[in-house]
PDB file of C-alpha atoms in Angstrom:
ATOM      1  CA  UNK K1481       0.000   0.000   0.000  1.00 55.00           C
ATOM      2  CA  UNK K1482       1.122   3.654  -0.379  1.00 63.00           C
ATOM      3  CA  UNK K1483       3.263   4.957   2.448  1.00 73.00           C
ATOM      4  CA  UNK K1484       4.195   8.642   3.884  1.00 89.00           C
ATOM      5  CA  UNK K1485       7.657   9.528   5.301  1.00 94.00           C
ATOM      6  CA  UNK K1486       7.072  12.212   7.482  1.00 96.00           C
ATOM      7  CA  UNK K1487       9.832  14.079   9.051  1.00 96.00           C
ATOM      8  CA  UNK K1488      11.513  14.849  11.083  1.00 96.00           C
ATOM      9  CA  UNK K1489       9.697  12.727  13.695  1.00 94.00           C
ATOM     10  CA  UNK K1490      10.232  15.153  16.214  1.00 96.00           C
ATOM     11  CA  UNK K1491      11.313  18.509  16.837  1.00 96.00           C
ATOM     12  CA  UNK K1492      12.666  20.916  19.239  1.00 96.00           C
ATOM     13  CA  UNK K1493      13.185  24.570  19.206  1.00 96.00           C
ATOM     14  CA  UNK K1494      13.106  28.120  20.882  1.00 97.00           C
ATOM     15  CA  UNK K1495      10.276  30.164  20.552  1.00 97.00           C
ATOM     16  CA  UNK K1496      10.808  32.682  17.516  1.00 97.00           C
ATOM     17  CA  UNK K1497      12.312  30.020  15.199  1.00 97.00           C
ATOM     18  CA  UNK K1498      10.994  28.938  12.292  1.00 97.00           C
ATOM     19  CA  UNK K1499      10.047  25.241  11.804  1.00 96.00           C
ATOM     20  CA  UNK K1500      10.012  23.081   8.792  1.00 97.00           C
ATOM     21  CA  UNK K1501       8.425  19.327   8.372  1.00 98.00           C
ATOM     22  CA  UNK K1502       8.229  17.520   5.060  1.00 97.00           C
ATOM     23  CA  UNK K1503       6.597  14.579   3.588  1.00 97.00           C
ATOM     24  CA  UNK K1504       7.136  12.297   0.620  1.00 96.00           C
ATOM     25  CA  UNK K1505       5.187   9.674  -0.746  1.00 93.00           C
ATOM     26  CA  UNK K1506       6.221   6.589  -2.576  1.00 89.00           C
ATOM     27  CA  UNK K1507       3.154   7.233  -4.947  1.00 87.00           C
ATOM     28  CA  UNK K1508       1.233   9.786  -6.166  1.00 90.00           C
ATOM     29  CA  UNK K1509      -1.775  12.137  -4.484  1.00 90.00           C
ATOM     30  CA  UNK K1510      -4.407  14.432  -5.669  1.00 89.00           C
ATOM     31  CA  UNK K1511      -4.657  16.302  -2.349  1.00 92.00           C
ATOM     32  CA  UNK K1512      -2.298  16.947   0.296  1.00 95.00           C
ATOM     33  CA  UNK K1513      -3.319  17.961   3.962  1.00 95.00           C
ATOM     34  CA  UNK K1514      -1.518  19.191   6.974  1.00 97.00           C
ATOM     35  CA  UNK K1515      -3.132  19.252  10.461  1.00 97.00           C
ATOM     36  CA  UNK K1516      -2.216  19.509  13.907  1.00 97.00           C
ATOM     37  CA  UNK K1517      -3.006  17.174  17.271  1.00 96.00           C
ATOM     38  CA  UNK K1518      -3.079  18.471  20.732  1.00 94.00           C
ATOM     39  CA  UNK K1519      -2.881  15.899  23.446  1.00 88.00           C
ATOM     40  CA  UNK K1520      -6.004  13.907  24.275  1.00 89.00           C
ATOM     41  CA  UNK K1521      -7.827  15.666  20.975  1.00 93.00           C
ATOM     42  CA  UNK K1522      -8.771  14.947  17.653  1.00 94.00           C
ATOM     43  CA  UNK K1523      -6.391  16.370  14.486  1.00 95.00           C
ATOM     44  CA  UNK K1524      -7.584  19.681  13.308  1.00 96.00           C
ATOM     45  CA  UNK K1525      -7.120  21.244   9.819  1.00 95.00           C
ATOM     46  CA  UNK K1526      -4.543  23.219   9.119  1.00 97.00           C
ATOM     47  CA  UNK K1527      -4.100  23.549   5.118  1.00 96.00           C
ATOM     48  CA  UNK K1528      -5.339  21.989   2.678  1.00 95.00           C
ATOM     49  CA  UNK K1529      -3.535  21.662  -0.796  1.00 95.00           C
ATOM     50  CA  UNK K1530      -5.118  20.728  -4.540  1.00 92.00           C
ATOM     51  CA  UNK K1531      -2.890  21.320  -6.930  1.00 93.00           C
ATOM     52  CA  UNK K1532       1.023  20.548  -7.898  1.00 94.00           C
ATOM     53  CA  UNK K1533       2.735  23.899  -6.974  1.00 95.00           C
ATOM     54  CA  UNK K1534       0.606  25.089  -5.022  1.00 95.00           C
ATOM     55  CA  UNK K1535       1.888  27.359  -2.454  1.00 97.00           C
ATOM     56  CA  UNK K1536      -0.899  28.099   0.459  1.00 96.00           C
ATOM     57  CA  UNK K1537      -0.279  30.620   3.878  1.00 96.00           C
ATOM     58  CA  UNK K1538      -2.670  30.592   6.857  1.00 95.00           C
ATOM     59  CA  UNK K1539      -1.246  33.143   9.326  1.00 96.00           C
ATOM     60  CA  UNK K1540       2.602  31.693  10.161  1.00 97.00           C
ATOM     61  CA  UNK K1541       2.028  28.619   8.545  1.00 98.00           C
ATOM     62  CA  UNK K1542       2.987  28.246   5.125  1.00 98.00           C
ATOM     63  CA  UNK K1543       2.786  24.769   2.660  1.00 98.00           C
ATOM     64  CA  UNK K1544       3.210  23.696  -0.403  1.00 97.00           C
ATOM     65  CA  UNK K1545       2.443  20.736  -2.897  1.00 96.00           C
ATOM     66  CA  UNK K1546       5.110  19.409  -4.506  1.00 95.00           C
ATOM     67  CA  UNK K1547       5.358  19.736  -8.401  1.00 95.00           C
ATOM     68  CA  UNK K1548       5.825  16.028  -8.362  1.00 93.00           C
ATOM     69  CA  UNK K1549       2.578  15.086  -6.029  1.00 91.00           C
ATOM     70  CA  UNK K1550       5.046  12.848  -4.038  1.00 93.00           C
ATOM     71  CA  UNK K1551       5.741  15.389  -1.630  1.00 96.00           C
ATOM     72  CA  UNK K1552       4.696  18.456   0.705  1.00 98.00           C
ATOM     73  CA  UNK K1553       6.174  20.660   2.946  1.00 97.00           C
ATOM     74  CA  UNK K1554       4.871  22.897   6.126  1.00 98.00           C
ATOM     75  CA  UNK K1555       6.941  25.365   7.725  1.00 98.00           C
ATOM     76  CA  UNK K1556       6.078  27.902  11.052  1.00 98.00           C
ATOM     77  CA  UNK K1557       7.320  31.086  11.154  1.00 97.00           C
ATOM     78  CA  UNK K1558       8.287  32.515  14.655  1.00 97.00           C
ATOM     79  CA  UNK K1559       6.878  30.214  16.111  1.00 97.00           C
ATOM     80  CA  UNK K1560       5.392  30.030  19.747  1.00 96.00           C
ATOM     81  CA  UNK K1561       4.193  28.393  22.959  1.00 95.00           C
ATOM     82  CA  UNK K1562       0.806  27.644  21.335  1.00 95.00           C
ATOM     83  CA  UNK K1563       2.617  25.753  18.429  1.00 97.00           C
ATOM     84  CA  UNK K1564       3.485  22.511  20.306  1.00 97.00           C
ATOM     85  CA  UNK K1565       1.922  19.520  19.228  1.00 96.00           C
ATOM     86  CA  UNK K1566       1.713  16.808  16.996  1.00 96.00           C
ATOM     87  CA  UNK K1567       1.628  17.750  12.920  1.00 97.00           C
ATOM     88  CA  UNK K1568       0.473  15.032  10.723  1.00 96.00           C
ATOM     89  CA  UNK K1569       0.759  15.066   6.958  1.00 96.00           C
ATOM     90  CA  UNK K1570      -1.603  13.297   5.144  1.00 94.00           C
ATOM     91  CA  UNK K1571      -2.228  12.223   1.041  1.00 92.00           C
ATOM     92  CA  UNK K1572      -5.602  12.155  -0.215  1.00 87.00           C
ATOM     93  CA  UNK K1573      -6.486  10.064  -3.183  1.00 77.00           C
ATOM     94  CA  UNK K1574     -10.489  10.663  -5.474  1.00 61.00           C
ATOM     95  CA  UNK K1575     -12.056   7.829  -7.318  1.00 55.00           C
ATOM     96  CA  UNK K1576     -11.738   4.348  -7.090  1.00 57.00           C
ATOM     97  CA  UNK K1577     -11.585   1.831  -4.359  1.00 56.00           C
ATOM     98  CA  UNK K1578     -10.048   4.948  -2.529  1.00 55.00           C
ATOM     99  CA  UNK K1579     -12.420   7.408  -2.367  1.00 66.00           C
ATOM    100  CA  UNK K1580     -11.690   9.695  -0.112  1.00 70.00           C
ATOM    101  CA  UNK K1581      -8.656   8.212   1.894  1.00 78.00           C
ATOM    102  CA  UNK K1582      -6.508   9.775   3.134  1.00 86.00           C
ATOM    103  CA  UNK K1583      -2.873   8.284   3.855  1.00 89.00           C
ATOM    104  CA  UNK K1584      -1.077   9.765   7.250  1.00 91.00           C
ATOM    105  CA  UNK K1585       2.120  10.268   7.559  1.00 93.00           C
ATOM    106  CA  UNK K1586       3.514   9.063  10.850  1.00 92.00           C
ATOM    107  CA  UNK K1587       3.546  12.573  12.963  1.00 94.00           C
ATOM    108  CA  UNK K1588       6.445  15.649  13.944  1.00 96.00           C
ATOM    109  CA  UNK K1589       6.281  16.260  17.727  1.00 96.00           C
ATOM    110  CA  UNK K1590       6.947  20.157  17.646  1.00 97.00           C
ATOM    111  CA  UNK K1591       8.350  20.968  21.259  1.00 97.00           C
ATOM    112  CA  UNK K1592       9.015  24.761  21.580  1.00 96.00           C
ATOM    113  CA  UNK K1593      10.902  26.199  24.583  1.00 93.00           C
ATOM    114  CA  UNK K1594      10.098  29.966  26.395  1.00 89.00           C
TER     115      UNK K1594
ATOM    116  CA  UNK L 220     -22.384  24.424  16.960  1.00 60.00           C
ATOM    117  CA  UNK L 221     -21.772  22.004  14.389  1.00 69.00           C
ATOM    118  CA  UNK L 222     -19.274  19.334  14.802  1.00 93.00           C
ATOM    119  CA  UNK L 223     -18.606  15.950  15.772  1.00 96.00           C
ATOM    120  CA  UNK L 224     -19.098  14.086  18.817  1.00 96.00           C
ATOM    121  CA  UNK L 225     -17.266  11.150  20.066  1.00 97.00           C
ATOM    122  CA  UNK L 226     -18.620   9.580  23.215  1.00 95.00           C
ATOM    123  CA  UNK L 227     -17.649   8.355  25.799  1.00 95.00           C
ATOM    124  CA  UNK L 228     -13.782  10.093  26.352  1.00 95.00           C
ATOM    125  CA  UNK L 229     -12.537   6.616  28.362  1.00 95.00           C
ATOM    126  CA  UNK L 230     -13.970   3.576  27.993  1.00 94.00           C
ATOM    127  CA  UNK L 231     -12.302   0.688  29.656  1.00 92.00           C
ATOM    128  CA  UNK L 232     -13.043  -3.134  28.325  1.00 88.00           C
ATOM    129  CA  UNK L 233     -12.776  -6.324  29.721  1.00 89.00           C
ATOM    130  CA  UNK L 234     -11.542  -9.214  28.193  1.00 85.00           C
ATOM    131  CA  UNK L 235     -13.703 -11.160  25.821  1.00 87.00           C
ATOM    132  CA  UNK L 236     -15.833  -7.853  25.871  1.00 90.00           C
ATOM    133  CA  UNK L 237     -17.412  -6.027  22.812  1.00 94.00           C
ATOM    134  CA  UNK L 238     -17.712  -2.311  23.059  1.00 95.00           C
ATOM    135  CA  UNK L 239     -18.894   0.144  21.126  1.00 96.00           C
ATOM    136  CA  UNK L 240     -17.876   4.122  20.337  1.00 97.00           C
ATOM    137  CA  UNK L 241     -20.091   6.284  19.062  1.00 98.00           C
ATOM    138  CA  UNK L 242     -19.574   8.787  16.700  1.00 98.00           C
ATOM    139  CA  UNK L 243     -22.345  11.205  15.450  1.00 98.00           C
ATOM    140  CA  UNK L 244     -21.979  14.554  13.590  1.00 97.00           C
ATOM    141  CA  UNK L 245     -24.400  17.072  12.571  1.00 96.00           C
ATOM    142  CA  UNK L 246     -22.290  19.015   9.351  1.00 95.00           C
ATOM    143  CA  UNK L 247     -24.645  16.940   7.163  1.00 95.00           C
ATOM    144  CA  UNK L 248     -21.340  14.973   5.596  1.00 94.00           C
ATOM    145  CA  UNK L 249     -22.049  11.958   3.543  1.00 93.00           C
ATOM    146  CA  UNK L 250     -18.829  10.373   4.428  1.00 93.00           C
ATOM    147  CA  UNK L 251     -17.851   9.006   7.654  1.00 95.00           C
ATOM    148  CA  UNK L 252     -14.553   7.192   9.285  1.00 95.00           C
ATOM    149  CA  UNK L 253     -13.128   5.275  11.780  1.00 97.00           C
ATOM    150  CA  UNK L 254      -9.145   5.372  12.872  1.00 96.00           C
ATOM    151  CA  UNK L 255      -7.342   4.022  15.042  1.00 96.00           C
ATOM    152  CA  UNK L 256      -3.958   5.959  16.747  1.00 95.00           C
ATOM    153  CA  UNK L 257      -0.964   4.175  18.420  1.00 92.00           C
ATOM    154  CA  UNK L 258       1.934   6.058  19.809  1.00 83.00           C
ATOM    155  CA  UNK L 259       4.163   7.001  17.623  1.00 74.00           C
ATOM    156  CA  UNK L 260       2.378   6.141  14.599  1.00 77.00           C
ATOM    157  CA  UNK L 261      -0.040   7.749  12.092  1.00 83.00           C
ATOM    158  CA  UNK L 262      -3.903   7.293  12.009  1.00 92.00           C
ATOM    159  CA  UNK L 263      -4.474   3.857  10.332  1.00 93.00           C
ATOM    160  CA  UNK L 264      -8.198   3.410   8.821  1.00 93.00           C
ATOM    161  CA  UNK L 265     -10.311   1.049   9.900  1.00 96.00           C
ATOM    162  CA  UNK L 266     -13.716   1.364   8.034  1.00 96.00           C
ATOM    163  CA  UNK L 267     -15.077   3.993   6.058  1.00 94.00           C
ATOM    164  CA  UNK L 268     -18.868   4.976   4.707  1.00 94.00           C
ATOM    165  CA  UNK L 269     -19.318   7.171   2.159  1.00 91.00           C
ATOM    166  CA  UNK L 270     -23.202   6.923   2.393  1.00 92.00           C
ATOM    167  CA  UNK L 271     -26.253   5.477   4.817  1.00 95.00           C
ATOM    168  CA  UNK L 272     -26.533   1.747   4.759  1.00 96.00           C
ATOM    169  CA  UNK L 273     -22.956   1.269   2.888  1.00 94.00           C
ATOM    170  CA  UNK L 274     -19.488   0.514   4.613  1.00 95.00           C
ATOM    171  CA  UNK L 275     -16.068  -0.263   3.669  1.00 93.00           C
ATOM    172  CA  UNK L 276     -13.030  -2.277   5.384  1.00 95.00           C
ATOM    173  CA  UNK L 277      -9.835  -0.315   5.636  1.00 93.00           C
ATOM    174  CA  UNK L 278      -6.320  -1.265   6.139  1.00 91.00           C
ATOM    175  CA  UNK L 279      -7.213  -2.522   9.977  1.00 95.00           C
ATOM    176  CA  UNK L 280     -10.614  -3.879   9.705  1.00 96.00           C
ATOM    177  CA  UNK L 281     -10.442  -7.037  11.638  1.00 96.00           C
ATOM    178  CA  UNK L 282     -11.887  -7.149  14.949  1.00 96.00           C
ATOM    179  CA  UNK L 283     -14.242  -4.623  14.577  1.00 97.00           C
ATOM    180  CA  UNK L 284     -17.013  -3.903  13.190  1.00 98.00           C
ATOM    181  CA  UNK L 285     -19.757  -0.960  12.379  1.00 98.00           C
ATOM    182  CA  UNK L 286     -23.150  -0.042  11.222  1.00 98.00           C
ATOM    183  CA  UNK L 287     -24.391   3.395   8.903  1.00 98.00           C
ATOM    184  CA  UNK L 288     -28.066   2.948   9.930  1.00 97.00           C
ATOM    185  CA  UNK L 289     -28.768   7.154   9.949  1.00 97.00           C
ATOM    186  CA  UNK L 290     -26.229   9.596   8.288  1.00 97.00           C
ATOM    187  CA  UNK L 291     -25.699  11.446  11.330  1.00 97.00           C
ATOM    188  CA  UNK L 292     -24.318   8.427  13.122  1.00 98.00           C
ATOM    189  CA  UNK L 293     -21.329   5.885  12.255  1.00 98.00           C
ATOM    190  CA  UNK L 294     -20.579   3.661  15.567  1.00 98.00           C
ATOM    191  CA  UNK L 295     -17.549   1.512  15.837  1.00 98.00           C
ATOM    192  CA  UNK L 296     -17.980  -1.791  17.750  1.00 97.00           C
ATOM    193  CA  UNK L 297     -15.038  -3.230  19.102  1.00 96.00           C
ATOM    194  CA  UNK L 298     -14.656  -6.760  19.579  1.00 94.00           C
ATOM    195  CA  UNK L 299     -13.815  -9.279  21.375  1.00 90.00           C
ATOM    196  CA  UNK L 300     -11.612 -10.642  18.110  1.00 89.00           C
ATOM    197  CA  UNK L 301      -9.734  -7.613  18.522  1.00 89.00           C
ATOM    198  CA  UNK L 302      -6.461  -8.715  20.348  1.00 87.00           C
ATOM    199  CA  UNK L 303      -4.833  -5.626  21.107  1.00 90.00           C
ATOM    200  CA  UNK L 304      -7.700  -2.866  21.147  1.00 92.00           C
ATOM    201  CA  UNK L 305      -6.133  -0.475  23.458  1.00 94.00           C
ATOM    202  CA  UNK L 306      -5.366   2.799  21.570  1.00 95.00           C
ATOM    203  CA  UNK L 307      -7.291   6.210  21.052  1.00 96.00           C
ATOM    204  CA  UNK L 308      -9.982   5.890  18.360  1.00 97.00           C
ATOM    205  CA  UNK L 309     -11.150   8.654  16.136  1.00 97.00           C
ATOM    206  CA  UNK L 310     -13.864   9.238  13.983  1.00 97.00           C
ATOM    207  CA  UNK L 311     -13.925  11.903  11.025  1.00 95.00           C
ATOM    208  CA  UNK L 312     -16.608  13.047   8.382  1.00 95.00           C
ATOM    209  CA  UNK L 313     -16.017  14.368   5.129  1.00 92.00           C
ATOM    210  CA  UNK L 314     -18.466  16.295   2.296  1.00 90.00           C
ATOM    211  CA  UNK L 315     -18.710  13.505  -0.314  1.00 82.00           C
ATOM    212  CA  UNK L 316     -16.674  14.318  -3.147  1.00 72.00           C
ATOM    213  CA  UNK L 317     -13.225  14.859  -4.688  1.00 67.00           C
ATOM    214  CA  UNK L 318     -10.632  16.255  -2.349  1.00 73.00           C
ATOM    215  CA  UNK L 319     -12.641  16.952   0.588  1.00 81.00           C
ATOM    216  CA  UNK L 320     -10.931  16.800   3.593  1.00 86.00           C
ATOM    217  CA  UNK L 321     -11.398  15.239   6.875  1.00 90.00           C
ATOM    218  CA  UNK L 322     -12.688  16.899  10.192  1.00 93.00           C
ATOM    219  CA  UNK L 323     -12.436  15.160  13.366  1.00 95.00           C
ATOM    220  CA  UNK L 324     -14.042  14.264  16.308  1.00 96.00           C
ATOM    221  CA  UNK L 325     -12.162  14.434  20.020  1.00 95.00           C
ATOM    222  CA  UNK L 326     -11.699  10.560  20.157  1.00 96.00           C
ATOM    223  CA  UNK L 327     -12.270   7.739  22.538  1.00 97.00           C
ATOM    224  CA  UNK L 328      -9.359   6.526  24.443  1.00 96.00           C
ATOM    225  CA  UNK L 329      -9.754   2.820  25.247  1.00 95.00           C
ATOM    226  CA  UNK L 330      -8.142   0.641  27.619  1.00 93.00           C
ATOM    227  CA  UNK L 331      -8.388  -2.616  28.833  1.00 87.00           C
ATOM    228  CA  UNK L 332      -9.083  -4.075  32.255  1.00 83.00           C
TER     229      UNK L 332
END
């Protein structure tokens, strides 16, 4: 089955640094999401990405979908307390047996220090 | 609010026990799923439904099973087949259609006894 490398797998930094994660895929995707996980609650949407290229902000977080739909990439600017968490990637596929899917990558721990 | 609900937070089984999560969501989404979470490891699917009355298995299917009676509601029963069912289960909806992403619920954390 397709897989996601996620990394790196975990993270830590002093507040006001920028962060970056990447993922890359062994196959191809249509869609590419990034979300976040605090502890104890469910992933929440960060960014959503739909085509190759595609470069996408919301507030200090910036991603992008790689040109070759095997990979994406999330970075933080300056980032802060409020950042830490888990960040999942994930790869969604449309049509077929795999409607809808999506594919997670395996998580970045984001610890940020005062 | 809209949103979805995932109830109860802890459940705790005992062995040779079925239990069952619920998961219901009033955004009107067709679609609904089921994952499961271990530590250090991303979500793995367990059964999806794209619409009432139809289901699919996922990559982790065995030992559980669910039910898409009403569209509102997608419970997960797990069962006593399931060997190793502690972990924190989530359940996510979706707009049916191409590219539309996944919103979660809190999840169930389950444990055994």
């Amino acid at each position: 089955g397709q897989q996601l490398n996620q990394s790196p797998q975990s993270m830590f930094i002093q507040e006001g640094e920028d962060v970056s994660m990447n993922c890359t895929s062994s196959s191809i995707f249509n869609t590419w999401l990034w979300y976040k996980q605090d502890p104890g609650e469910g992933p929440v949407l960060l960014i959503a990405l739909y085509k190759a290229g595609e470069l996408t902000s919301n507030g200090r977080l910036t991603a992008q979908f790689g040109i070759t739909r095997k990979d994406s990439f999330l970075n933080i600017s300056a980032s802060i307390p409020s950042d830490v968490g888990i960040y999942f990637c994930a790869g969604q596929n449309a049509g077929g047996t795999s409607y809808g899917k999506l594919t997670f990558g395996q998580g970045t721990i984001l610890t940020v220090h005062p | 609010d809209g949103g979805i609900t995932q109830s109860p937070k802890y459940l705790f089984r005992k062995e040779g026990q079925n239990v069952t999560l619920s998961c219901e969501q009033n955004l009107n989404h067709d679609a609904m799923y089921w994952y499961r979470q271990d530590p250090g490891q991303g979500l793995r699917l367990i059964y999806y439904s794209q619409i009432v009355n139809d289901f699919q298995k996922g990559d982790i299917a065995e030992g559980y099973s669910v039910s898409r009676e009403k569209k509102e509601s997608f419970p997960l029963t797990v069962t006593s087949a399931q060997k190793n069912p502690t972990a924190f289960y989530l359940c996510a909806s979706s707009i049916r259609g191409l590219s539309q992403p996944q919103h979660f619920g809190d999840g169930t954390r389950l444990s055994i006894l």
